[in-house]
GROMACS .gro file of C-alpha atoms in nm:
model
  131
    1UNK     CA    1   7.049   8.972   6.672
    2UNK     CA    2   7.010   8.610   6.576
    3UNK     CA    3   7.037   8.329   6.823
    4UNK     CA    4   7.344   8.190   6.644
    5UNK     CA    5   7.529   8.520   6.659
    6UNK     CA    6   7.452   8.566   7.029
    7UNK     CA    7   7.578   8.213   7.098
    8UNK     CA    8   7.886   8.290   6.890
    9UNK     CA    9   7.966   8.605   7.086
   10UNK     CA   10   7.914   8.417   7.411
   11UNK     CA   11   8.150   8.143   7.298
   12UNK     CA   12   8.408   8.397   7.177
   13UNK     CA   13   8.400   8.580   7.510
   14UNK     CA   14   8.436   8.255   7.704
   15UNK     CA   15   8.719   8.141   7.479
   16UNK     CA   16   8.909   8.470   7.509
   17UNK     CA   17   8.854   8.509   7.884
   18UNK     CA   18   8.914   8.146   7.982
   19UNK     CA   19   9.290   8.173   8.044
   20UNK     CA   20   9.268   8.491   8.255
   21UNK     CA   21   8.976   8.345   8.449
   22UNK     CA   22   9.177   8.030   8.519
   23UNK     CA   23   9.459   8.254   8.642
   24UNK     CA   24   9.212   8.438   8.863
   25UNK     CA   25   9.077   8.115   9.014
   26UNK     CA   26   9.428   7.982   9.070
   27UNK     CA   27   9.527   8.308   9.235
   28UNK     CA   28   9.215   8.295   9.453
   29UNK     CA   29   9.296   7.939   9.565
   30UNK     CA   30   9.652   8.039   9.657
   31UNK     CA   31   9.523   8.346   9.841
   32UNK     CA   32   9.269   8.141  10.038
   33UNK     CA   33   9.543   7.891  10.127
   34UNK     CA   34   9.760   8.182  10.242
   35UNK     CA   35   9.480   8.327  10.457
   36UNK     CA   36   9.393   7.992  10.616
   37UNK     CA   37   9.734   7.831  10.666
   38UNK     CA   38  10.015   8.087  10.642
   39UNK     CA   39   9.891   8.421  10.773
   40UNK     CA   40   9.952   8.331  11.138
   41UNK     CA   41  10.325   8.271  11.069
   42UNK     CA   42  10.392   8.602  10.891
   43UNK     CA   43  10.463   8.934  11.064
   44UNK     CA   44  10.233   9.234  11.030
   45UNK     CA   45  10.489   9.423  10.819
   46UNK     CA   46  10.523   9.133  10.577
   47UNK     CA   47  10.146   9.102  10.558
   48UNK     CA   48  10.115   9.469  10.467
   49UNK     CA   49  10.376   9.426  10.194
   50UNK     CA   50  10.207   9.115  10.063
   51UNK     CA   51   9.872   9.292  10.056
   52UNK     CA   52   9.987   9.546   9.797
   53UNK     CA   53  10.137   9.272   9.580
   54UNK     CA   54   9.819   9.066   9.604
   55UNK     CA   55   9.607   9.364   9.502
   56UNK     CA   56   9.847   9.440   9.217
   57UNK     CA   57   9.821   9.087   9.081
   58UNK     CA   58   9.444   9.089   9.121
   59UNK     CA   59   9.406   9.420   8.935
   60UNK     CA   60   9.636   9.296   8.655
   61UNK     CA   61   9.434   8.976   8.616
   62UNK     CA   62   9.104   9.167   8.610
   63UNK     CA   63   9.251   9.410   8.355
   64UNK     CA   64   9.364   9.114   8.145
   65UNK     CA   65   9.012   8.966   8.158
   66UNK     CA   66   8.856   9.297   8.050
   67UNK     CA   67   9.111   9.336   7.771
   68UNK     CA   68   9.035   8.989   7.635
   69UNK     CA   69   8.658   9.042   7.658
   70UNK     CA   70   8.688   9.377   7.478
   71UNK     CA   71   8.892   9.209   7.205
   72UNK     CA   72   8.637   8.929   7.166
   73UNK     CA   73   8.343   9.168   7.145
   74UNK     CA   74   8.515   9.391   6.890
   75UNK     CA   75   8.621   9.089   6.681
   76UNK     CA   76   8.263   8.960   6.689
   77UNK     CA   77   8.132   9.302   6.589
   78UNK     CA   78   8.378   9.324   6.303
   79UNK     CA   79   8.295   8.977   6.173
   80UNK     CA   80   7.917   8.986   6.213
   81UNK     CA   81   7.799   9.346   6.202
   82UNK     CA   82   8.063   9.553   6.025
   83UNK     CA   83   8.100   9.302   5.742
   84UNK     CA   84   7.731   9.345   5.655
   85UNK     CA   85   7.733   9.725   5.630
   86UNK     CA   86   7.788   9.911   5.308
   87UNK     CA   87   8.037  10.164   5.443
   88UNK     CA   88   8.397  10.093   5.537
   89UNK     CA   89   8.393  10.344   5.822
   90UNK     CA   90   8.322  10.089   6.093
   91UNK     CA   91   8.586   9.854   5.949
   92UNK     CA   92   8.842  10.130   5.992
   93UNK     CA   93   8.722  10.250   6.333
   94UNK     CA   94   8.704   9.911   6.504
   95UNK     CA   95   9.085   9.871   6.539
   96UNK     CA   96   9.108  10.227   6.674
   97UNK     CA   97   8.831  10.166   6.928
   98UNK     CA   98   8.989   9.833   7.027
   99UNK     CA   99   9.330   9.991   7.089
  100UNK     CA  100   9.175  10.286   7.272
  101UNK     CA  101   8.976  10.051   7.498
  102UNK     CA  102   9.290   9.849   7.577
  103UNK     CA  103   9.484  10.163   7.665
  104UNK     CA  104   9.200  10.288   7.886
  105UNK     CA  105   9.176   9.953   8.066
  106UNK     CA  106   9.547   9.957   8.147
  107UNK     CA  107   9.545  10.325   8.247
  108UNK     CA  108   9.262  10.255   8.491
  109UNK     CA  109   9.448   9.950   8.624
  110UNK     CA  110   9.761  10.161   8.672
  111UNK     CA  111   9.562  10.432   8.850
  112UNK     CA  112   9.425  10.168   9.086
  113UNK     CA  113   9.767  10.012   9.155
  114UNK     CA  114   9.987  10.321   9.202
  115UNK     CA  115   9.839  10.447   9.532
  116UNK     CA  116   9.927  10.115   9.700
  117UNK     CA  117  10.294  10.194   9.638
  118UNK     CA  118  10.270  10.543   9.784
  119UNK     CA  119  10.250  10.732   9.456
  120UNK     CA  120  10.021  11.034   9.448
  121UNK     CA  121   9.807  11.005   9.137
  122UNK     CA  122   9.624  11.337   9.157
  123UNK     CA  123   9.868  11.510   8.921
  124UNK     CA  124   9.848  11.214   8.683
  125UNK     CA  125   9.469  11.225   8.684
  126UNK     CA  126   9.480  11.599   8.617
  127UNK     CA  127   9.716  11.544   8.324
  128UNK     CA  128   9.497  11.269   8.183
  129UNK     CA  129   9.192  11.493   8.219
  130UNK     CA  130   9.360  11.776   8.032
  131UNK     CA  131   9.479  11.549   7.754
   0.00000   0.00000   0.00000
């Protein structure tokens, strides 16, 4: 891999992940403010409810970051590696791999989130394993 192409992939990843990372930092600042200033005024029941919403938002932001990074890496691969090969197989498989990766990222995020809302995911995991 050339130095220019590695710099290009780094820049593409940063460019694609910048918005979700800004969301993550903003969310972290709000959460720290909540923990320092507001937590003493909120009841234990409300804190437990807020905890599951905070984790949900955090998992969604992390999933969004991974989705954007996956898209940037696959776009870089398509532009720099697949365009130089003689076969068209990788040109046709890259969109399939990209979509499959996005679906897997969101399935994993959903499997992380659902137990916080009292949903048993064992049957869902079994179904996903069979399929």
